Amino acid sequence: MTGAPASATGGSGATPVRGGKLGTAAVNQASLWNIANLLTMARLVLVPGFVVLMFHNGGYDPAWRSFAWAAFAVAMITDLFDGHLARTYNLVTDFGKIADPIADKAIMGAALVCLSYLGDLPWWVTGVILFRELGITVLRFWVIRHGVIPASRGGKLKTLSQGIAVGMYVLALTGPLATLRFWVMAVAVVLTVVTGLDYVRQAVVLRRQGLAAERSAAAQEAVEAAAETPEGAGDVGRVAGTPGARGAAEAER
């Protein structure tokens, strides 16, 4: 003990936390440069690399198509891990929320467009899948203030089947494997349409529930505001008797 007061040593009397400022700086830095975001960035970088590999040497060289498949596979694997890491270790950031879905759609969209351009996959298949993915993105923004629709088991199966099917088409397969990939893609298209329609249904229900909750809250605020006035008793009765208030009460029941 030195006998010096805490103020004299620049302290507050409390035991300092080791690495306090360094720890804070690390947390702030990890808010963007964390492992989940780095995986998302890597997936974005893989998109142009994948396209170059797909079209190298005319686009039909089995060796280069294998390299393109490897890039696609790595991108899909990182898609499985970055979201899980972000949620598990509290690494969710605004950048990740925006960049992750963009990276997902970018690699899948690039693969589909490349395959259709090379004549390996019908354009209508690419159109159906891309229309569904872009439409769901629009729906997310449409209902985002009312809540978030959780990923369903069907949606996860859709993503898995799409990844397997597209990966099989990227490879220069022949014989029975070429026939198998056709049926895998057929399953992926069916799941794409079915889960897309289910997402639309859930989005409509969520929006209706959100609007009903907002009307109920507005009616309740009107009742409380009327109760605070000198003529509160009469006003409350009149407000409670309005169609909006009756609707809110019925919604609560």
PDB file of C-alpha atoms in Angstrom:
ATOM      1  CA  MET A   1       0.000   0.000   0.000  1.00  0.00           C
ATOM      2  CA  THR A   2       1.280   3.466  -0.841  1.00  0.00           C
ATOM      3  CA  GLY A   3      -1.328   5.375   1.109  1.00  0.00           C
ATOM      4  CA  ALA A   4      -2.010   7.582  -1.911  1.00  0.00           C
ATOM      5  CA  PRO A   5      -5.651   8.331  -2.635  1.00  0.00           C
ATOM      6  CA  ALA A   6      -7.243   6.836  -5.681  1.00  0.00           C
ATOM      7  CA  SER A   7      -7.537  10.266  -7.343  1.00  0.00           C
ATOM      8  CA  ALA A   8      -3.821  10.785  -7.060  1.00  0.00           C
ATOM      9  CA  THR A   9      -3.074   7.703  -9.061  1.00  0.00           C
ATOM     10  CA  GLY A  10      -5.592   8.534 -11.711  1.00  0.00           C
ATOM     11  CA  GLY A  11      -8.018   5.830 -10.576  1.00  0.00           C
ATOM     12  CA  SER A  12     -11.535   5.921  -9.272  1.00  0.00           C
ATOM     13  CA  GLY A  13     -10.974   3.664  -6.313  1.00  0.00           C
ATOM     14  CA  ALA A  14     -12.343   0.644  -8.132  1.00  0.00           C
ATOM     15  CA  THR A  15     -10.230  -2.234  -9.276  1.00  0.00           C
ATOM     16  CA  PRO A  16      -9.354  -1.631 -12.924  1.00  0.00           C
ATOM     17  CA  VAL A  17     -10.380  -4.243 -15.442  1.00  0.00           C
ATOM     18  CA  ARG A  18      -7.431  -5.733 -17.229  1.00  0.00           C
ATOM     19  CA  GLY A  19      -7.380  -4.752 -20.875  1.00  0.00           C
ATOM     20  CA  GLY A  20     -10.483  -2.584 -20.429  1.00  0.00           C
ATOM     21  CA  LYS A  21      -9.762  -0.160 -23.269  1.00  0.00           C
ATOM     22  CA  LEU A  22      -8.195  -2.845 -25.401  1.00  0.00           C
ATOM     23  CA  GLY A  23     -11.200  -5.103 -24.875  1.00  0.00           C
ATOM     24  CA  THR A  24     -13.591  -2.323 -25.866  1.00  0.00           C
ATOM     25  CA  ALA A  25     -11.549  -1.570 -28.958  1.00  0.00           C
ATOM     26  CA  ALA A  26     -11.540  -5.241 -29.888  1.00  0.00           C
ATOM     27  CA  VAL A  27     -15.321  -5.433 -29.531  1.00  0.00           C
ATOM     28  CA  ASN A  28     -15.772  -2.328 -31.671  1.00  0.00           C
ATOM     29  CA  GLN A  29     -13.432  -3.709 -34.294  1.00  0.00           C
ATOM     30  CA  ALA A  30     -15.194  -7.079 -34.255  1.00  0.00           C
ATOM     31  CA  SER A  31     -18.470  -5.321 -34.985  1.00  0.00           C
ATOM     32  CA  LEU A  32     -17.389  -5.337 -38.638  1.00  0.00           C
ATOM     33  CA  TRP A  33     -14.179  -7.341 -39.041  1.00  0.00           C
ATOM     34  CA  ASN A  34     -15.458 -10.512 -37.427  1.00  0.00           C
ATOM     35  CA  ILE A  35     -15.250 -14.055 -38.769  1.00  0.00           C
ATOM     36  CA  ALA A  36     -18.874 -14.111 -39.940  1.00  0.00           C
ATOM     37  CA  ASN A  37     -18.486 -10.942 -42.005  1.00  0.00           C
ATOM     38  CA  LEU A  38     -15.142 -12.108 -43.380  1.00  0.00           C
ATOM     39  CA  LEU A  39     -16.788 -15.289 -44.646  1.00  0.00           C
ATOM     40  CA  THR A  40     -19.519 -13.207 -46.270  1.00  0.00           C
ATOM     41  CA  MET A  41     -16.901 -10.985 -47.926  1.00  0.00           C
ATOM     42  CA  ALA A  42     -15.042 -14.058 -49.157  1.00  0.00           C
ATOM     43  CA  ARG A  43     -18.251 -15.340 -50.739  1.00  0.00           C
ATOM     44  CA  LEU A  44     -18.735 -12.034 -52.533  1.00  0.00           C
ATOM     45  CA  VAL A  45     -15.163 -12.202 -53.857  1.00  0.00           C
ATOM     46  CA  LEU A  46     -15.752 -15.756 -55.084  1.00  0.00           C
ATOM     47  CA  VAL A  47     -18.581 -14.648 -57.384  1.00  0.00           C
ATOM     48  CA  PRO A  48     -16.440 -13.022 -60.119  1.00  0.00           C
ATOM     49  CA  GLY A  49     -13.844 -15.764 -59.689  1.00  0.00           C
ATOM     50  CA  PHE A  50     -16.517 -18.387 -60.259  1.00  0.00           C
ATOM     51  CA  VAL A  51     -17.714 -16.654 -63.434  1.00  0.00           C
ATOM     52  CA  VAL A  52     -14.160 -16.482 -64.831  1.00  0.00           C
ATOM     53  CA  LEU A  53     -13.625 -20.177 -64.150  1.00  0.00           C
ATOM     54  CA  MET A  54     -16.948 -21.116 -65.726  1.00  0.00           C
ATOM     55  CA  PHE A  55     -16.239 -19.336 -69.011  1.00  0.00           C
ATOM     56  CA  HIS A  56     -12.544 -20.151 -69.218  1.00  0.00           C
ATOM     57  CA  ASN A  57     -11.565 -22.062 -72.359  1.00  0.00           C
ATOM     58  CA  GLY A  58     -15.016 -21.701 -73.896  1.00  0.00           C
ATOM     59  CA  GLY A  59     -17.034 -22.774 -70.872  1.00  0.00           C
ATOM     60  CA  TYR A  60     -17.087 -26.491 -71.650  1.00  0.00           C
ATOM     61  CA  ASP A  61     -13.694 -27.654 -70.410  1.00  0.00           C
ATOM     62  CA  PRO A  62     -14.319 -30.354 -67.740  1.00  0.00           C
ATOM     63  CA  ALA A  63     -11.192 -29.372 -65.794  1.00  0.00           C
ATOM     64  CA  TRP A  64     -12.104 -25.703 -65.541  1.00  0.00           C
ATOM     65  CA  ARG A  65     -15.698 -26.583 -64.750  1.00  0.00           C
ATOM     66  CA  SER A  66     -14.346 -28.636 -61.847  1.00  0.00           C
ATOM     67  CA  PHE A  67     -12.467 -25.587 -60.590  1.00  0.00           C
ATOM     68  CA  ALA A  68     -15.650 -23.537 -60.936  1.00  0.00           C
ATOM     69  CA  TRP A  69     -17.523 -26.205 -58.957  1.00  0.00           C
ATOM     70  CA  ALA A  70     -14.910 -25.978 -56.197  1.00  0.00           C
ATOM     71  CA  ALA A  71     -15.416 -22.185 -55.973  1.00  0.00           C
ATOM     72  CA  PHE A  72     -19.200 -22.669 -55.910  1.00  0.00           C
ATOM     73  CA  ALA A  73     -18.931 -25.341 -53.218  1.00  0.00           C
ATOM     74  CA  VAL A  74     -16.751 -23.144 -51.013  1.00  0.00           C
ATOM     75  CA  ALA A  75     -19.230 -20.290 -51.392  1.00  0.00           C
ATOM     76  CA  MET A  76     -22.155 -22.503 -50.403  1.00  0.00           C
ATOM     77  CA  ILE A  77     -20.258 -23.896 -47.402  1.00  0.00           C
ATOM     78  CA  THR A  78     -19.429 -20.417 -46.123  1.00  0.00           C
ATOM     79  CA  ASP A  79     -23.119 -19.607 -46.441  1.00  0.00           C
ATOM     80  CA  LEU A  80     -23.840 -22.377 -43.940  1.00  0.00           C
ATOM     81  CA  PHE A  81     -21.309 -21.126 -41.413  1.00  0.00           C
ATOM     82  CA  ASP A  82     -21.394 -17.312 -41.429  1.00  0.00           C
ATOM     83  CA  GLY A  83     -24.998 -16.967 -40.299  1.00  0.00           C
ATOM     84  CA  HIS A  84     -24.576 -19.657 -37.634  1.00  0.00           C
ATOM     85  CA  LEU A  85     -21.427 -18.006 -36.286  1.00  0.00           C
ATOM     86  CA  ALA A  86     -23.043 -14.568 -36.259  1.00  0.00           C
ATOM     87  CA  ARG A  87     -26.032 -15.779 -34.239  1.00  0.00           C
ATOM     88  CA  THR A  88     -24.094 -18.075 -31.920  1.00  0.00           C
ATOM     89  CA  TYR A  89     -21.364 -15.604 -30.951  1.00  0.00           C
ATOM     90  CA  ASN A  90     -23.432 -12.415 -31.171  1.00  0.00           C
ATOM     91  CA  LEU A  91     -21.585 -11.142 -34.251  1.00  0.00           C
ATOM     92  CA  VAL A  92     -24.668  -9.837 -36.049  1.00  0.00           C
ATOM     93  CA  THR A  93     -23.971  -6.478 -37.717  1.00  0.00           C
ATOM     94  CA  ASP A  94     -25.833  -4.166 -40.074  1.00  0.00           C
ATOM     95  CA  PHE A  95     -23.271  -4.991 -42.745  1.00  0.00           C
ATOM     96  CA  GLY A  96     -23.900  -8.704 -42.303  1.00  0.00           C
ATOM     97  CA  LYS A  97     -27.667  -8.285 -42.489  1.00  0.00           C
ATOM     98  CA  ILE A  98     -27.324  -6.595 -45.869  1.00  0.00           C
ATOM     99  CA  ALA A  99     -24.291  -8.354 -47.344  1.00  0.00           C
ATOM    100  CA  ASP A 100     -25.205 -11.945 -46.413  1.00  0.00           C
ATOM    101  CA  PRO A 101     -28.412 -12.215 -48.506  1.00  0.00           C
ATOM    102  CA  ILE A 102     -26.726 -10.302 -51.334  1.00  0.00           C
ATOM    103  CA  ALA A 103     -23.827 -12.772 -51.344  1.00  0.00           C
ATOM    104  CA  ASP A 104     -26.224 -15.735 -51.279  1.00  0.00           C
ATOM    105  CA  LYS A 105     -28.205 -14.505 -54.258  1.00  0.00           C
ATOM    106  CA  ALA A 106     -25.104 -13.321 -56.119  1.00  0.00           C
ATOM    107  CA  ILE A 107     -23.368 -16.715 -56.201  1.00  0.00           C
ATOM    108  CA  MET A 108     -26.570 -18.635 -56.986  1.00  0.00           C
ATOM    109  CA  GLY A 109     -27.681 -16.100 -59.585  1.00  0.00           C
ATOM    110  CA  ALA A 110     -24.253 -16.079 -61.234  1.00  0.00           C
ATOM    111  CA  ALA A 111     -24.247 -19.878 -61.465  1.00  0.00           C
ATOM    112  CA  LEU A 112     -27.763 -20.050 -62.911  1.00  0.00           C
ATOM    113  CA  VAL A 113     -27.151 -17.324 -65.494  1.00  0.00           C
ATOM    114  CA  CYS A 114     -23.840 -18.901 -66.553  1.00  0.00           C
ATOM    115  CA  LEU A 115     -25.448 -22.318 -66.968  1.00  0.00           C
ATOM    116  CA  SER A 116     -28.343 -20.936 -68.997  1.00  0.00           C
ATOM    117  CA  TYR A 117     -26.023 -18.836 -71.153  1.00  0.00           C
ATOM    118  CA  LEU A 118     -23.957 -21.946 -71.926  1.00  0.00           C
ATOM    119  CA  GLY A 119     -27.121 -23.864 -72.790  1.00  0.00           C
ATOM    120  CA  ASP A 120     -26.842 -26.352 -69.921  1.00  0.00           C
ATOM    121  CA  LEU A 121     -29.960 -25.171 -68.101  1.00  0.00           C
ATOM    122  CA  PRO A 122     -33.250 -23.831 -69.557  1.00  0.00           C
ATOM    123  CA  TRP A 123     -33.722 -20.108 -69.071  1.00  0.00           C
ATOM    124  CA  TRP A 124     -37.175 -20.630 -67.561  1.00  0.00           C
ATOM    125  CA  VAL A 125     -35.615 -22.549 -64.647  1.00  0.00           C
ATOM    126  CA  THR A 126     -33.231 -19.672 -63.989  1.00  0.00           C
ATOM    127  CA  GLY A 127     -36.122 -17.222 -64.274  1.00  0.00           C
ATOM    128  CA  VAL A 128     -38.324 -19.093 -61.786  1.00  0.00           C
ATOM    129  CA  ILE A 129     -35.584 -19.380 -59.165  1.00  0.00           C
ATOM    130  CA  LEU A 130     -34.360 -15.787 -59.507  1.00  0.00           C
ATOM    131  CA  PHE A 131     -37.909 -14.378 -59.541  1.00  0.00           C
ATOM    132  CA  ARG A 132     -38.676 -16.263 -56.348  1.00  0.00           C
ATOM    133  CA  GLU A 133     -35.510 -15.096 -54.572  1.00  0.00           C
ATOM    134  CA  LEU A 134     -35.919 -11.445 -55.605  1.00  0.00           C
ATOM    135  CA  GLY A 135     -39.629 -11.523 -54.781  1.00  0.00           C
ATOM    136  CA  ILE A 136     -38.969 -12.857 -51.291  1.00  0.00           C
ATOM    137  CA  THR A 137     -36.434 -10.074 -50.734  1.00  0.00           C
ATOM    138  CA  VAL A 138     -39.087  -7.500 -51.620  1.00  0.00           C
ATOM    139  CA  LEU A 139     -41.550  -9.205 -49.266  1.00  0.00           C
ATOM    140  CA  ARG A 140     -39.029  -9.063 -46.427  1.00  0.00           C
ATOM    141  CA  PHE A 141     -38.832  -5.292 -46.766  1.00  0.00           C
ATOM    142  CA  TRP A 142     -42.630  -5.110 -47.055  1.00  0.00           C
ATOM    143  CA  VAL A 143     -43.219  -6.736 -43.658  1.00  0.00           C
ATOM    144  CA  ILE A 144     -39.965  -5.907 -41.860  1.00  0.00           C
ATOM    145  CA  ARG A 145     -41.581  -3.375 -39.524  1.00  0.00           C
ATOM    146  CA  HIS A 146     -44.115  -5.970 -38.400  1.00  0.00           C
ATOM    147  CA  GLY A 147     -41.643  -8.775 -37.735  1.00  0.00           C
ATOM    148  CA  VAL A 148     -39.364 -11.367 -39.288  1.00  0.00           C
ATOM    149  CA  ILE A 149     -40.557 -14.621 -40.821  1.00  0.00           C
ATOM    150  CA  PRO A 150     -38.307 -17.413 -39.528  1.00  0.00           C
ATOM    151  CA  ALA A 151     -36.647 -19.829 -41.911  1.00  0.00           C
ATOM    152  CA  SER A 152     -38.775 -22.925 -42.350  1.00  0.00           C
ATOM    153  CA  ARG A 153     -37.673 -26.508 -42.834  1.00  0.00           C
ATOM    154  CA  GLY A 154     -38.968 -26.320 -46.392  1.00  0.00           C
ATOM    155  CA  GLY A 155     -36.877 -23.237 -47.035  1.00  0.00           C
ATOM    156  CA  LYS A 156     -33.754 -24.995 -45.798  1.00  0.00           C
ATOM    157  CA  LEU A 157     -34.506 -28.003 -48.002  1.00  0.00           C
ATOM    158  CA  LYS A 158     -35.001 -25.628 -50.917  1.00  0.00           C
ATOM    159  CA  THR A 159     -31.597 -24.057 -50.360  1.00  0.00           C
ATOM    160  CA  LEU A 160     -29.932 -27.455 -50.016  1.00  0.00           C
ATOM    161  CA  SER A 161     -31.583 -28.881 -53.133  1.00  0.00           C
ATOM    162  CA  GLN A 162     -30.726 -25.786 -55.165  1.00  0.00           C
ATOM    163  CA  GLY A 163     -27.093 -25.952 -54.101  1.00  0.00           C
ATOM    164  CA  ILE A 164     -26.790 -29.652 -54.941  1.00  0.00           C
ATOM    165  CA  ALA A 165     -28.615 -29.330 -58.259  1.00  0.00           C
ATOM    166  CA  VAL A 166     -26.682 -26.283 -59.454  1.00  0.00           C
ATOM    167  CA  GLY A 167     -23.417 -27.855 -58.322  1.00  0.00           C
ATOM    168  CA  MET A 168     -24.192 -30.975 -60.361  1.00  0.00           C
ATOM    169  CA  TYR A 169     -24.920 -28.841 -63.415  1.00  0.00           C
ATOM    170  CA  VAL A 170     -21.681 -26.924 -62.991  1.00  0.00           C
ATOM    171  CA  LEU A 171     -19.777 -30.194 -63.212  1.00  0.00           C
ATOM    172  CA  ALA A 172     -19.506 -31.702 -66.692  1.00  0.00           C
ATOM    173  CA  LEU A 173     -21.494 -34.832 -65.835  1.00  0.00           C
ATOM    174  CA  THR A 174     -22.558 -37.461 -68.340  1.00  0.00           C
ATOM    175  CA  GLY A 175     -24.553 -40.682 -68.334  1.00  0.00           C
ATOM    176  CA  PRO A 176     -26.699 -41.604 -65.299  1.00  0.00           C
ATOM    177  CA  LEU A 177     -25.341 -38.696 -63.255  1.00  0.00           C
ATOM    178  CA  ALA A 178     -26.540 -36.254 -65.908  1.00  0.00           C
ATOM    179  CA  THR A 179     -30.014 -37.821 -65.649  1.00  0.00           C
ATOM    180  CA  LEU A 180     -29.885 -37.669 -61.845  1.00  0.00           C
ATOM    181  CA  ARG A 181     -29.053 -33.983 -61.826  1.00  0.00           C
ATOM    182  CA  PHE A 182     -32.154 -33.320 -63.949  1.00  0.00           C
ATOM    183  CA  TRP A 183     -34.399 -34.839 -61.284  1.00  0.00           C
ATOM    184  CA  VAL A 184     -32.559 -33.098 -58.456  1.00  0.00           C
ATOM    185  CA  MET A 185     -33.121 -29.783 -60.244  1.00  0.00           C
ATOM    186  CA  ALA A 186     -36.795 -30.689 -60.728  1.00  0.00           C
ATOM    187  CA  VAL A 187     -37.141 -31.198 -56.962  1.00  0.00           C
ATOM    188  CA  ALA A 188     -35.348 -27.895 -56.344  1.00  0.00           C
ATOM    189  CA  VAL A 189     -37.726 -26.023 -58.678  1.00  0.00           C
ATOM    190  CA  VAL A 190     -40.799 -27.545 -57.005  1.00  0.00           C
ATOM    191  CA  LEU A 191     -39.504 -26.641 -53.542  1.00  0.00           C
ATOM    192  CA  THR A 192     -38.646 -23.156 -54.808  1.00  0.00           C
ATOM    193  CA  VAL A 193     -42.232 -22.540 -55.944  1.00  0.00           C
ATOM    194  CA  VAL A 194     -43.949 -24.185 -52.954  1.00  0.00           C
ATOM    195  CA  THR A 195     -41.840 -22.446 -50.307  1.00  0.00           C
ATOM    196  CA  GLY A 196     -42.173 -19.158 -52.170  1.00  0.00           C
ATOM    197  CA  LEU A 197     -45.971 -19.354 -52.054  1.00  0.00           C
ATOM    198  CA  ASP A 198     -45.851 -20.306 -48.378  1.00  0.00           C
ATOM    199  CA  TYR A 199     -43.624 -17.306 -47.678  1.00  0.00           C
ATOM    200  CA  VAL A 200     -46.133 -15.035 -49.401  1.00  0.00           C
ATOM    201  CA  ARG A 201     -48.906 -16.466 -47.219  1.00  0.00           C
ATOM    202  CA  GLN A 202     -46.890 -15.926 -44.044  1.00  0.00           C
ATOM    203  CA  ALA A 203     -45.978 -12.392 -45.098  1.00  0.00           C
ATOM    204  CA  VAL A 204     -49.638 -11.469 -45.678  1.00  0.00           C
ATOM    205  CA  VAL A 205     -50.675 -12.931 -42.308  1.00  0.00           C
ATOM    206  CA  LEU A 206     -47.829 -11.157 -40.494  1.00  0.00           C
ATOM    207  CA  ARG A 207     -48.720  -7.829 -42.092  1.00  0.00           C
ATOM    208  CA  ARG A 208     -52.393  -8.186 -41.171  1.00  0.00           C
ATOM    209  CA  GLN A 209     -51.501  -9.021 -37.590  1.00  0.00           C
ATOM    210  CA  GLY A 210     -49.118  -6.082 -37.432  1.00  0.00           C
ATOM    211  CA  LEU A 211     -51.701  -3.631 -38.769  1.00  0.00           C
ATOM    212  CA  ALA A 212     -54.320  -4.970 -36.346  1.00  0.00           C
ATOM    213  CA  ALA A 213     -51.906  -4.506 -33.437  1.00  0.00           C
ATOM    214  CA  GLU A 214     -51.168  -0.939 -34.560  1.00  0.00           C
ATOM    215  CA  ARG A 215     -54.899  -0.098 -34.748  1.00  0.00           C
ATOM    216  CA  SER A 216     -55.444  -1.620 -31.315  1.00  0.00           C
ATOM    217  CA  ALA A 217     -52.582   0.405 -29.848  1.00  0.00           C
ATOM    218  CA  ALA A 218     -53.875   3.603 -31.462  1.00  0.00           C
ATOM    219  CA  ALA A 219     -57.363   3.023 -30.075  1.00  0.00           C
ATOM    220  CA  GLN A 220     -55.947   2.349 -26.607  1.00  0.00           C
ATOM    221  CA  GLU A 221     -53.914   5.565 -26.738  1.00  0.00           C
ATOM    222  CA  ALA A 222     -57.031   7.471 -27.752  1.00  0.00           C
ATOM    223  CA  VAL A 223     -58.930   6.048 -24.781  1.00  0.00           C
ATOM    224  CA  GLU A 224     -56.109   6.927 -22.367  1.00  0.00           C
ATOM    225  CA  ALA A 225     -55.783  10.443 -23.787  1.00  0.00           C
ATOM    226  CA  ALA A 226     -59.526  11.017 -23.441  1.00  0.00           C
ATOM    227  CA  ALA A 227     -59.463   9.775 -19.849  1.00  0.00           C
ATOM    228  CA  GLU A 228     -56.914  12.456 -18.922  1.00  0.00           C
ATOM    229  CA  THR A 229     -59.170  15.342 -20.007  1.00  0.00           C
ATOM    230  CA  PRO A 230     -61.638  17.068 -17.599  1.00  0.00           C
ATOM    231  CA  GLU A 231     -64.468  15.502 -19.502  1.00  0.00           C
ATOM    232  CA  GLY A 232     -62.676  12.167 -19.410  1.00  0.00           C
ATOM    233  CA  ALA A 233     -65.571   9.946 -18.417  1.00  0.00           C
ATOM    234  CA  GLY A 234     -67.790  11.045 -21.268  1.00  0.00           C
ATOM    235  CA  ASP A 235     -64.952  11.059 -23.756  1.00  0.00           C
ATOM    236  CA  VAL A 236     -63.877   7.560 -22.799  1.00  0.00           C
ATOM    237  CA  GLY A 237     -67.368   6.314 -23.385  1.00  0.00           C
ATOM    238  CA  ARG A 238     -67.584   8.016 -26.756  1.00  0.00           C
ATOM    239  CA  VAL A 239     -64.122   6.818 -27.824  1.00  0.00           C
ATOM    240  CA  ALA A 240     -64.803   3.288 -26.642  1.00  0.00           C
ATOM    241  CA  GLY A 241     -68.006   3.347 -28.667  1.00  0.00           C
ATOM    242  CA  THR A 242     -66.272   4.198 -31.926  1.00  0.00           C
ATOM    243  CA  PRO A 243     -65.954   1.481 -34.573  1.00  0.00           C
ATOM    244  CA  GLY A 244     -62.165   1.530 -34.289  1.00  0.00           C
ATOM    245  CA  ALA A 245     -62.247   0.939 -30.540  1.00  0.00           C
ATOM    246  CA  ARG A 246     -64.825  -1.813 -30.877  1.00  0.00           C
ATOM    247  CA  GLY A 247     -62.696  -3.445 -33.572  1.00  0.00           C
ATOM    248  CA  ALA A 248     -59.614  -3.252 -31.373  1.00  0.00           C
ATOM    249  CA  ALA A 249     -61.501  -4.807 -28.459  1.00  0.00           C
ATOM    250  CA  GLU A 250     -62.768  -7.596 -30.695  1.00  0.00           C
ATOM    251  CA  ALA A 251     -59.243  -8.190 -32.005  1.00  0.00           C
ATOM    252  CA  GLU A 252     -57.949  -8.501 -28.447  1.00  0.00           C
ATOM    253  CA  ARG A 253     -60.630 -11.078 -27.661  1.00  0.00           C
TER     254      ARG A 253
END
